[in-house]
Coordinates of C-alpha atoms in Angstrom, one line a residue:
Chain A
M28 CA 38.6 -17.1 77.7
N29 CA 38.6 -17.0 73.9
P30 CA 35.5 -18.8 72.6
N31 CA 36.1 -21.0 69.6
Y32 CA 32.8 -22.4 68.5
L33 CA 34.2 -24.5 65.7
Q34 CA 36.5 -26.3 68.1
L35 CA 33.6 -26.8 70.5
F36 CA 31.5 -28.2 67.7
R37 CA 34.3 -30.6 66.7
A38 CA 34.7 -31.7 70.3
L39 CA 31.0 -32.3 70.6
R40 CA 30.7 -34.5 67.5
P41 CA 30.0 -37.7 69.5
E42 CA 27.1 -35.9 71.3
T43 CA 25.8 -34.5 68.0
S44 CA 25.6 -38.0 66.5
L45 CA 23.8 -39.2 69.5
I46 CA 21.2 -36.4 69.3
L47 CA 20.8 -37.1 65.5
G48 CA 20.4 -40.8 66.2
A49 CA 17.7 -40.0 68.9
L50 CA 15.8 -37.7 66.5
A51 CA 16.1 -40.2 63.7
A52 CA 14.7 -42.9 65.9
L53 CA 11.7 -40.8 67.0
G54 CA 11.1 -39.5 63.5
L55 CA 11.2 -42.8 61.7
D56 CA 9.0 -44.3 64.3
L57 CA 6.4 -41.7 63.5
V58 CA 6.5 -42.8 59.9
V59 CA 6.3 -46.5 60.5
V60 CA 4.0 -46.5 63.6
K61 CA 0.8 -47.5 61.7
R62 CA 2.1 -50.2 59.4
H63 CA 4.4 -52.2 61.6
T64 CA 4.3 -54.3 64.7
L65 CA 5.8 -53.3 68.0
E66 CA 8.7 -55.7 67.5
E67 CA 9.6 -54.4 64.1
R68 CA 9.5 -50.8 65.4
L69 CA 11.7 -51.8 68.3
R70 CA 14.2 -53.5 65.9
L71 CA 14.3 -50.4 63.7
S72 CA 14.9 -48.0 66.7
L73 CA 17.6 -50.3 68.2
W74 CA 19.5 -50.4 64.9
I75 CA 19.4 -46.6 64.6
G76 CA 20.5 -46.3 68.3
A77 CA 23.3 -48.7 67.7
I78 CA 24.5 -46.9 64.6
A79 CA 24.4 -43.6 66.5
I80 CA 26.4 -45.0 69.4
A81 CA 28.9 -46.6 67.0
A82 CA 29.3 -43.3 65.2
A83 CA 29.8 -41.5 68.5
M84 CA 32.5 -44.0 69.5
A85 CA 34.3 -43.5 66.2
H86 CA 34.2 -39.7 66.8
V87 CA 35.5 -40.1 70.3
W88 CA 38.3 -42.4 69.1
L89 CA 39.4 -40.2 66.2
G90 CA 38.5 -36.9 67.7
Q91 CA 40.7 -34.2 69.2
R92 CA 42.2 -34.3 72.6
G93 CA 43.1 -31.6 75.1
S94 CA 41.3 -28.7 76.6
V95 CA 38.2 -27.4 74.8
F96 CA 36.5 -24.0 74.8
G97 CA 38.7 -22.3 77.3
G98 CA 38.8 -25.3 79.6
V99 CA 35.1 -25.9 79.9
L100 CA 35.6 -29.5 78.7
M101 CA 38.8 -31.5 79.2
L102 CA 39.3 -34.3 76.7
D103 CA 42.2 -36.1 78.3
K104 CA 42.9 -39.8 78.4
L105 CA 40.5 -40.4 81.2
A106 CA 37.7 -38.5 79.4
V107 CA 38.2 -40.4 76.2
A108 CA 38.3 -43.8 78.1
T109 CA 35.2 -42.9 80.1
R110 CA 33.3 -41.8 77.0
L111 CA 34.2 -45.0 75.2
G112 CA 33.3 -47.1 78.2
A113 CA 29.9 -45.3 78.8
L114 CA 29.1 -45.6 75.1
A115 CA 30.0 -49.3 75.0
L116 CA 27.9 -49.9 78.1
A117 CA 25.0 -48.1 76.5
L118 CA 25.4 -50.1 73.3
L119 CA 25.3 -53.4 75.4
T120 CA 22.2 -52.0 77.2
L121 CA 20.5 -51.6 73.8
G122 CA 21.2 -55.2 73.1
M123 CA 19.6 -56.1 76.4
V124 CA 16.5 -54.1 75.6
R125 CA 15.7 -56.5 72.8
G126 CA 15.8 -59.5 75.1
A127 CA 13.7 -58.0 77.8
R128 CA 9.9 -57.7 78.0
A129 CA 8.7 -55.5 75.2
L130 CA 7.6 -51.9 76.1
R131 CA 4.9 -49.9 74.5
H132 CA 7.1 -47.0 73.3
P133 CA 10.2 -48.5 71.7
A134 CA 11.4 -45.4 69.8
E135 CA 11.1 -43.2 72.9
Y136 CA 12.9 -45.7 75.0
V137 CA 15.8 -45.8 72.6
A138 CA 15.9 -42.0 72.2
I139 CA 15.9 -41.5 76.0
I140 CA 18.7 -44.0 76.4
L141 CA 20.7 -42.0 73.8
F142 CA 19.9 -38.7 75.7
A143 CA 21.1 -40.3 78.9
T144 CA 24.3 -41.4 77.1
I145 CA 24.9 -37.8 76.0
G146 CA 24.7 -36.9 79.7
F147 CA 27.3 -39.5 80.4
T148 CA 29.7 -38.5 77.7
L149 CA 29.5 -34.9 78.9
M150 CA 30.0 -35.9 82.5
A151 CA 33.2 -37.7 81.4
A152 CA 34.7 -34.5 80.1
A153 CA 33.2 -31.7 82.3
Q154 CA 35.7 -29.4 83.8
Q155 CA 33.4 -26.6 85.0
L156 CA 30.7 -26.6 87.6
L157 CA 28.0 -25.5 85.2
V158 CA 28.7 -28.3 82.7
V159 CA 29.0 -30.7 85.6
F160 CA 25.5 -29.8 86.8
L161 CA 23.9 -29.8 83.3
A162 CA 25.5 -33.1 82.3
L163 CA 24.5 -34.7 85.6
E164 CA 20.9 -33.4 85.3
L165 CA 20.6 -34.4 81.6
A166 CA 21.6 -38.0 82.6
S167 CA 19.5 -38.0 85.7
L168 CA 16.3 -36.7 84.1
S169 CA 16.6 -39.3 81.4
L170 CA 17.2 -42.1 83.8
Y171 CA 14.1 -41.1 85.9
I172 CA 12.0 -41.5 82.7
L173 CA 13.7 -44.8 81.8
A174 CA 12.9 -46.1 85.3
G175 CA 9.3 -45.3 84.9
I176 CA 8.7 -46.0 81.2
D177 CA 6.8 -49.2 81.7
K178 CA 3.4 -47.6 82.4
T179 CA 1.6 -50.9 82.6
R180 CA 3.3 -51.8 85.9
P181 CA 2.8 -49.7 89.0
E182 CA 6.1 -50.9 90.3
S183 CA 7.9 -49.1 87.5
S184 CA 6.2 -45.8 88.2
E185 CA 6.9 -46.2 91.9
A186 CA 10.5 -46.9 91.3
A187 CA 10.7 -43.8 89.0
L188 CA 9.1 -41.6 91.7
K189 CA 11.5 -42.8 94.4
Y190 CA 14.5 -42.4 92.1
F191 CA 13.2 -38.9 91.1
L192 CA 12.6 -37.7 94.7
F193 CA 16.0 -38.9 96.0
G194 CA 17.8 -37.8 92.8
G195 CA 16.2 -34.3 92.9
M196 CA 17.2 -33.9 96.5
S197 CA 20.8 -34.9 95.7
A198 CA 20.8 -32.4 92.8
A199 CA 19.6 -29.6 95.1
F200 CA 22.4 -30.5 97.6
L201 CA 25.0 -30.5 94.9
L202 CA 23.8 -27.2 93.6
F203 CA 23.9 -25.6 97.1
G204 CA 27.4 -27.0 97.5
F205 CA 28.4 -25.5 94.2
S206 CA 27.0 -22.1 95.0
L207 CA 29.0 -22.1 98.2
I208 CA 32.2 -23.2 96.4
Y209 CA 31.5 -20.4 93.9
G210 CA 31.1 -17.9 96.7
L211 CA 34.3 -18.9 98.3
T212 CA 36.5 -19.0 95.2
G213 CA 34.7 -16.6 92.8
S214 CA 35.0 -19.1 90.0
I215 CA 33.2 -22.1 88.5
E216 CA 36.3 -23.5 86.7
L217 CA 37.8 -26.5 88.5
G218 CA 41.4 -25.3 87.9
E219 CA 40.7 -21.9 89.3
I220 CA 38.8 -23.3 92.3
S221 CA 41.7 -25.6 93.1
R222 CA 44.2 -22.6 93.0
Q223 CA 41.9 -20.5 95.2
L224 CA 41.3 -23.2 97.7
A225 CA 45.0 -24.0 98.0
V226 CA 45.6 -20.6 99.6
Q227 CA 42.5 -20.6 101.8
H228 CA 41.9 -21.9 105.3
V229 CA 39.2 -24.5 105.8
S230 CA 36.3 -22.4 106.7
P231 CA 33.0 -23.7 108.2
L232 CA 31.3 -22.7 104.9
L233 CA 33.7 -24.8 103.0
V234 CA 33.0 -27.8 105.2
V235 CA 29.3 -27.3 104.6
A236 CA 29.9 -27.2 100.8
L237 CA 32.1 -30.4 101.0
V238 CA 29.4 -32.3 103.0
M239 CA 26.7 -31.3 100.5
I240 CA 28.8 -32.4 97.5
L241 CA 29.6 -35.7 99.2
V242 CA 25.9 -36.2 100.0
A243 CA 25.1 -35.8 96.3
F244 CA 28.0 -38.2 95.4
G245 CA 26.7 -40.7 97.8
F246 CA 23.2 -40.6 96.3
K247 CA 24.6 -40.9 92.8
A248 CA 26.8 -43.8 93.7
A249 CA 24.1 -45.5 95.8
A250 CA 26.5 -45.5 98.8
A251 CA 25.3 -45.9 102.4
P252 CA 23.6 -44.1 104.1
F253 CA 22.1 -42.6 100.9
Q254 CA 21.3 -46.0 99.3
L255 CA 17.6 -46.1 100.1
W256 CA 16.5 -45.7 96.5
A257 CA 18.7 -48.4 95.0
P258 CA 16.9 -51.6 95.9
D259 CA 13.5 -50.2 95.0
V260 CA 14.7 -48.8 91.7
Y261 CA 16.6 -51.9 90.6
E262 CA 13.6 -54.0 91.5
G263 CA 10.9 -51.8 89.9
A264 CA 12.5 -50.4 86.8
P265 CA 12.5 -52.4 83.6
P266 CA 15.7 -54.6 83.6
A267 CA 17.4 -52.7 80.7
S268 CA 16.8 -49.4 82.5
A269 CA 18.3 -50.8 85.7
A270 CA 21.2 -52.1 83.6
L271 CA 22.0 -48.5 82.4
I272 CA 21.4 -47.0 85.8
A273 CA 23.8 -49.5 87.4
S274 CA 26.6 -49.5 84.8
A275 CA 27.2 -46.5 82.5
S276 CA 25.7 -44.0 84.9
K277 CA 27.9 -45.3 87.7
L278 CA 31.1 -45.2 85.5
A279 CA 30.4 -41.6 84.3
G280 CA 29.3 -40.4 87.8
L281 CA 32.3 -41.8 89.4
V282 CA 34.8 -40.2 86.9
L283 CA 32.9 -36.9 87.3
F284 CA 33.1 -36.9 91.0
T285 CA 36.7 -38.1 91.0
R286 CA 37.6 -35.2 88.8
L287 CA 35.6 -32.8 90.9
L288 CA 37.0 -33.9 94.2
W289 CA 40.7 -34.4 93.2
N290 CA 41.1 -31.7 90.6
G291 CA 38.8 -29.1 92.0
L292 CA 38.7 -29.7 95.7
G293 CA 42.0 -31.5 96.1
A294 CA 43.5 -28.9 98.4
T295 CA 40.9 -29.7 101.0
S296 CA 41.2 -33.5 100.8
G297 CA 42.4 -34.1 104.4
N298 CA 44.3 -37.2 105.3
V299 CA 43.4 -40.9 105.5
V300 CA 46.8 -42.3 105.2
T301 CA 47.3 -41.9 108.9
A302 CA 44.6 -41.2 111.5
D303 CA 45.6 -37.7 112.5
G304 CA 42.2 -36.1 112.2
T305 CA 43.0 -33.5 109.5
P306 CA 39.6 -32.3 108.3
G307 CA 38.7 -32.7 104.7
W308 CA 36.5 -34.8 102.4
L309 CA 38.7 -38.0 102.4
P310 CA 37.8 -39.0 106.0
M311 CA 34.1 -38.4 105.2
L312 CA 34.4 -40.5 102.0
A313 CA 36.1 -43.2 104.0
I314 CA 33.2 -43.4 106.4
I315 CA 30.7 -43.6 103.6
S316 CA 32.8 -46.3 101.9
G317 CA 33.0 -48.4 105.0
A318 CA 29.3 -48.1 105.7
S319 CA 28.4 -49.1 102.2
M320 CA 30.6 -52.2 102.3
L321 CA 29.0 -53.3 105.5
L322 CA 25.4 -52.4 104.7
G323 CA 25.6 -53.7 101.1
N324 CA 27.1 -57.1 101.9
L325 CA 25.1 -57.8 105.1
G326 CA 21.9 -56.5 103.5
A327 CA 22.4 -58.7 100.4
L328 CA 22.6 -61.8 102.6
A329 CA 18.9 -61.3 103.6
Q330 CA 17.6 -60.8 100.1
N331 CA 15.5 -63.4 98.2
N332 CA 14.7 -61.2 95.2
V333 CA 17.3 -61.4 92.5
R334 CA 17.1 -57.7 91.6
R335 CA 17.2 -56.5 95.1
L336 CA 20.2 -58.8 95.7
L337 CA 22.0 -57.2 92.7
A338 CA 21.1 -53.7 94.2
Y339 CA 22.6 -54.6 97.6
S340 CA 25.6 -56.0 95.7
A341 CA 25.8 -52.6 93.9
I342 CA 25.8 -50.8 97.2
S343 CA 28.7 -52.9 98.4
H344 CA 30.6 -52.3 95.1
A345 CA 29.9 -48.6 95.6
G346 CA 31.9 -48.9 98.8
N347 CA 34.8 -50.4 97.0
L348 CA 34.5 -47.8 94.2
L349 CA 34.7 -45.0 96.8
L350 CA 37.8 -46.7 98.3
G351 CA 39.1 -46.5 94.8
V352 CA 38.4 -42.8 94.7
I353 CA 40.3 -42.4 97.9
A354 CA 43.2 -44.5 96.5
V355 CA 43.5 -42.1 93.5
G356 CA 45.7 -40.2 95.9
Q357 CA 47.9 -37.2 95.3
G358 CA 49.6 -39.2 92.5
R359 CA 46.3 -39.0 90.6
N360 CA 46.4 -42.6 89.6
V361 CA 42.8 -43.0 88.4
W362 CA 43.2 -46.2 86.5
P363 CA 42.5 -48.8 89.2
V364 CA 39.2 -47.2 90.0
F365 CA 38.4 -46.7 86.3
F366 CA 39.2 -50.4 85.6
Y367 CA 37.0 -51.4 88.6
A368 CA 34.1 -49.3 87.5
A369 CA 34.3 -50.3 83.9
T370 CA 34.4 -54.1 84.6
Y371 CA 31.7 -53.8 87.3
G372 CA 29.6 -52.1 84.7
L373 CA 30.1 -54.8 82.1
A374 CA 29.2 -57.5 84.7
T375 CA 26.1 -55.6 85.8
V376 CA 24.8 -54.9 82.3
G377 CA 25.2 -58.6 81.6
A378 CA 23.5 -59.7 84.8
F379 CA 20.5 -57.5 84.2
G380 CA 20.4 -58.7 80.6
V381 CA 20.0 -62.2 81.9
V382 CA 17.4 -61.2 84.4
G383 CA 15.5 -59.3 81.7
A384 CA 15.5 -62.4 79.4
I385 CA 14.2 -64.6 82.3
D386 CA 11.7 -61.9 83.2
R387 CA 10.3 -62.1 79.7
A388 CA 10.1 -65.9 79.6
N389 CA 8.5 -66.4 83.0
P390 CA 4.8 -65.5 83.3
G391 CA 5.4 -64.2 86.8
G392 CA 8.6 -62.3 85.9
C393 CA 11.9 -62.8 87.5
R394 CA 11.5 -62.1 91.2
S395 CA 12.8 -64.5 93.7
L396 CA 16.0 -66.5 93.5
S397 CA 14.0 -69.7 92.8
D398 CA 12.8 -68.2 89.5
L399 CA 16.3 -68.9 88.3
A400 CA 16.1 -72.6 89.1
G401 CA 16.8 -74.9 86.2
L402 CA 18.3 -72.1 84.1
Y403 CA 21.1 -74.4 82.9
R404 CA 18.4 -76.6 81.2
R405 CA 16.2 -73.8 79.9
S406 CA 19.1 -71.9 78.3
P407 CA 22.6 -73.1 78.7
L408 CA 23.8 -69.8 77.1
L409 CA 22.1 -67.6 79.8
A410 CA 23.3 -69.8 82.6
G411 CA 26.9 -69.7 81.3
C412 CA 26.9 -66.0 80.8
L413 CA 25.3 -65.4 84.2
A414 CA 28.0 -67.5 85.8
V415 CA 30.7 -65.3 84.2
F416 CA 28.9 -62.1 85.3
V417 CA 28.3 -63.2 88.8
L418 CA 31.8 -64.7 89.3
S419 CA 33.2 -61.4 88.0
L420 CA 31.1 -59.4 90.5
A421 CA 32.4 -61.7 93.2
G422 CA 36.0 -61.1 92.1
I423 CA 37.0 -64.7 91.2
P424 CA 40.2 -64.9 89.1
P425 CA 40.8 -65.0 86.2
L426 CA 37.8 -62.7 85.5
A427 CA 38.1 -59.0 85.1
G428 CA 36.3 -58.3 88.4
F429 CA 39.2 -59.9 90.3
F430 CA 41.8 -57.6 88.7
G431 CA 39.6 -54.5 89.4
K432 CA 39.4 -55.4 93.0
F433 CA 43.1 -56.3 93.2
A434 CA 44.2 -53.0 91.6
V435 CA 41.9 -50.9 93.9
F436 CA 43.0 -52.7 97.1
A437 CA 46.7 -52.6 96.0
A438 CA 46.4 -48.9 95.3
A439 CA 44.8 -48.3 98.8
F440 CA 47.5 -50.3 100.5
R441 CA 50.2 -48.4 98.6
L442 CA 49.0 -45.1 100.2
G443 CA 50.4 -46.1 103.5
G444 CA 50.0 -49.8 104.3
V445 CA 47.7 -50.7 107.2
S446 CA 48.9 -47.8 109.3
G447 CA 45.8 -45.6 108.6
P448 CA 42.1 -45.6 107.7
A449 CA 42.8 -46.3 104.0
G450 CA 44.6 -49.5 104.8
W451 CA 41.9 -50.5 107.4
L452 CA 39.3 -49.9 104.8
A453 CA 41.0 -52.1 102.3
L454 CA 41.2 -54.9 104.9
L455 CA 37.5 -54.5 105.6
A456 CA 36.8 -54.6 101.8
I457 CA 38.8 -57.9 101.5
A458 CA 36.9 -59.4 104.4
M459 CA 33.6 -58.3 103.0
S460 CA 34.5 -59.9 99.6
A461 CA 34.5 -63.2 101.4
V462 CA 31.0 -62.5 102.7
A463 CA 29.9 -61.5 99.3
L464 CA 31.0 -64.8 97.8
Y465 CA 28.2 -66.5 99.8
Y466 CA 25.3 -64.7 98.2
Y467 CA 26.9 -64.7 94.7
L468 CA 27.2 -68.5 95.0
L469 CA 23.5 -68.6 96.1
I470 CA 22.6 -67.1 92.7
L471 CA 24.8 -69.6 90.9
K472 CA 23.5 -72.5 92.9
Q473 CA 19.9 -71.7 91.8
A474 CA 20.9 -71.2 88.2
L475 CA 23.3 -74.1 87.7
V476 CA 22.4 -76.8 90.2
A477 CA 18.9 -76.4 91.6
K478 CA 16.1 -78.4 90.0
P479 CA 13.0 -76.4 89.0
A480 CA 9.9 -77.1 91.0
E481 CA 7.7 -77.7 88.0
P482 CA 8.5 -78.5 84.3
V483 CA 9.7 -75.4 82.6
Q484 CA 10.0 -74.2 79.0
P485 CA 13.3 -73.4 77.3
I486 CA 14.0 -69.6 77.0
A487 CA 14.4 -68.2 73.5
V488 CA 16.8 -65.3 73.4
P489 CA 16.9 -62.9 70.5
G490 CA 20.1 -62.9 68.4
V491 CA 21.0 -59.3 69.3
T492 CA 20.8 -60.1 72.9
V493 CA 22.9 -63.3 72.5
I494 CA 25.6 -61.2 70.8
A495 CA 25.5 -58.5 73.6
L496 CA 25.6 -61.1 76.3
I497 CA 28.5 -63.0 74.7
A498 CA 30.3 -59.8 74.0
A499 CA 30.1 -58.7 77.7
A500 CA 31.1 -62.1 79.0
A501 CA 34.0 -62.3 76.5
L502 CA 35.2 -58.9 77.5
L503 CA 35.2 -59.9 81.1
V504 CA 37.2 -63.0 80.4
V505 CA 39.7 -61.2 78.1
L506 CA 40.2 -58.2 80.4
G507 CA 40.6 -60.7 83.2
V508 CA 43.3 -62.7 81.5
W509 CA 45.0 -59.7 79.9
P510 CA 44.1 -56.7 82.1
S511 CA 47.1 -54.9 80.5
L512 CA 45.1 -54.7 77.2
L513 CA 42.9 -52.0 78.6
L514 CA 45.6 -50.4 80.7
D515 CA 48.1 -50.3 77.8
F516 CA 45.5 -48.8 75.5
L517 CA 44.9 -46.1 78.0
Chain B
M20 CA 27.7 -1.3 98.9
I21 CA 24.1 -0.2 99.6
G22 CA 21.6 -2.8 100.7
P23 CA 21.6 -5.8 103.0
S24 CA 24.9 -7.5 103.7
L25 CA 26.2 -10.8 102.2
H26 CA 25.3 -12.6 105.4
A27 CA 21.7 -11.5 105.3
Y28 CA 21.3 -13.0 101.8
L29 CA 23.1 -16.1 102.8
A30 CA 21.0 -16.6 105.9
I31 CA 17.8 -16.3 103.9
S32 CA 19.2 -18.7 101.3
A33 CA 20.1 -21.2 104.0
L34 CA 16.8 -20.8 105.7
L35 CA 15.0 -21.6 102.4
F36 CA 17.1 -24.6 101.8
A37 CA 16.5 -25.9 105.3
L38 CA 12.8 -25.3 104.9
G39 CA 12.8 -27.2 101.7
F40 CA 14.8 -30.1 103.1
L41 CA 12.6 -30.3 106.1
G42 CA 9.5 -30.4 103.9
V43 CA 11.0 -33.2 101.8
L44 CA 11.6 -35.2 105.0
I45 CA 8.3 -34.7 106.8
R46 CA 5.6 -34.0 104.3
R47 CA 3.7 -37.0 103.0
N48 CA 2.1 -35.7 99.9
T49 CA 4.2 -36.2 96.8
L50 CA 3.2 -32.9 95.3
V51 CA 4.2 -31.0 98.4
V52 CA 7.5 -32.9 98.5
F53 CA 8.0 -32.0 95.0
M54 CA 7.4 -28.3 95.7
C55 CA 9.9 -28.5 98.6
L56 CA 12.5 -29.8 96.1
E57 CA 11.9 -26.8 94.0
L58 CA 12.3 -24.6 97.1
M59 CA 15.8 -26.2 97.7
L60 CA 16.8 -25.3 94.1
V61 CA 15.5 -21.7 94.5
A62 CA 17.6 -21.4 97.7
S63 CA 20.7 -22.3 95.7
T64 CA 19.7 -19.9 93.0
L65 CA 19.5 -17.1 95.6
A66 CA 22.9 -18.0 96.9
L67 CA 24.4 -17.9 93.4
V68 CA 23.0 -14.6 92.6
T69 CA 24.2 -13.1 95.9
F70 CA 27.7 -14.5 95.4
S71 CA 27.7 -13.3 91.8
R72 CA 27.0 -9.8 93.0
F73 CA 29.5 -9.8 95.8
N74 CA 32.2 -11.5 93.8
G75 CA 31.7 -9.2 90.9
T76 CA 31.6 -12.0 88.3
M77 CA 28.8 -13.0 86.0
D78 CA 29.2 -16.8 86.3
G79 CA 26.6 -17.1 89.1
N80 CA 24.0 -15.1 87.2
V81 CA 24.5 -17.3 84.1
F82 CA 24.3 -20.4 86.2
V83 CA 20.9 -19.3 87.4
F84 CA 19.4 -19.2 83.9
F85 CA 20.5 -22.8 83.4
I86 CA 19.1 -23.8 86.8
L87 CA 15.7 -22.3 85.9
T88 CA 15.6 -24.3 82.7
V89 CA 16.7 -27.5 84.4
A90 CA 14.1 -26.9 87.1
A91 CA 11.4 -26.6 84.4
A92 CA 12.5 -29.8 82.8
E93 CA 12.5 -31.5 86.2
V94 CA 8.9 -30.3 86.8
A95 CA 7.8 -31.8 83.5
V96 CA 9.5 -35.2 84.3
G97 CA 8.4 -35.2 87.9
L98 CA 4.7 -34.4 87.2
A99 CA 4.7 -37.0 84.4
I100 CA 5.9 -39.6 86.8
I101 CA 3.4 -38.6 89.4
V102 CA 0.5 -38.8 86.8
A103 CA 1.7 -42.2 85.6
L104 CA 1.7 -43.4 89.2
F105 CA -1.6 -41.9 90.1
R106 CA -3.3 -43.7 87.2
K107 CA -2.1 -47.0 88.5
R108 CA -2.3 -46.6 92.2
H109 CA -4.9 -43.9 92.8
T110 CA -2.8 -42.3 95.5
I111 CA 0.1 -39.9 95.7
Q112 CA 0.8 -40.3 99.4
V113 CA 4.4 -41.3 100.1
D114 CA 3.4 -43.7 102.9
E115 CA 1.2 -45.8 100.5
L116 CA 3.9 -46.3 97.9
N117 CA 5.2 -49.5 99.4
S118 CA 4.7 -52.2 96.8
L119 CA 8.4 -52.5 96.4
K120 CA 9.2 -54.0 99.8
N121 CA 10.0 -57.5 100.8

């Protein structure tokens, strides 16, 4: 390896601008803390954060491509697309922060969102186990803090603790898996690992390593049976934090593990096209995927809390996303699952933005589904945007969620029709989408049809949040009508 | 090579990891659970150092330095969360943290 620090610095300019933005937000807040109200400080921090993210996006767009620093980072099309996607989702999250209940530490909140975003952009490009681990931990540690940042509510701290304990355990599993992989292959570079594994037999130690990495992946993606943290965290964390946890973190994590599994461990994938019982990680992934679809959708039917319902919906979407990872296949067609994850992230950010705005307007917060009642009268904008987000999550054409699902299922069928587990899983996913329609329509029934029990006040939504909500909804519609826009650009 | 074999080191590492995992599953005090998490990280560290020595490459040793740093950051975040929770709920027993249930 020939270290070229100048090249590394150029490749990391997006991360540098995010760090500078976070430091500027913290520093300026120290200067203005005495003389200004909480709201003014929040506005200042949000603008700095938005500028930093916009600068990072420009750097990603204009920056160099290709392998960096002897293959530690890989800035290919997928990395650039994921970095842009994660940055855009973080930007939308900043817009949602403004509309949600005000927190006591605005600058810290924005700075930590930026730190988490650095983790996401590194996750998108990591090509070496050490960078994978560090990026994942940077993002995770920031997200634990974001979940628990509302110190006035015990639910927030409790959500953070649960997230932290589950996340810490998954990190330990991942690390042990990595150490075994390193022991078996003698390298921490994904390319070298892949070459070494291609000439090895599947040893028991390798199976242990694969199981451990998949456990960590399952935790990160909130897939069954590792989903226990998701409903509690989505319910307890501030809505904007939950939006980031559910969207940008999912997208970056999914791309990270797709790269890790296919590029690094592709030689031990096993077989799911036909049910011949070849050992590998694909059959394990298929089981996790099917379990998530069943548990997520059936669990969501029983929920009365909006955020828990969104969490169970996230678990079921995790099942579909894992099916997408399976469908990447030997042809390395990552775009269906990328499209799915990106559009799912957009819809989730938007949905949590709406929940956050209602949460701020209602004295009792936004808990049960009936808190949404009469939303169409209180704020036609929120109701309309919520309808777009929820219908996209449900996969109704012509919204982008439909094309995400369509592309993933089509890719899964293309692997080998319905002759093997991959095809059966796609059939299950289609059946479960019909079940999911029921609980998504329950949300919309409350928001668009139900009459509120008592007279309610209109909801005032700040301008920044209005722009973010409309941008997310417009993107979902545009990408749904012209999905080729995103796919061509990639 | 003089000294215990690769398998001996790996066995200890696996044992430490299993102990940590068991502790996370059965202990009810958040602080003890937290310590067990650290034990799991240390187990991975031991495995990495062992492999580094027996593979003859430095990657594992370098990895360990970063893990120690990350573990320290994790302690800071984790303890902060536990303190924030204790101020509100006056307990750190896992069983009593059930306000987020339907």
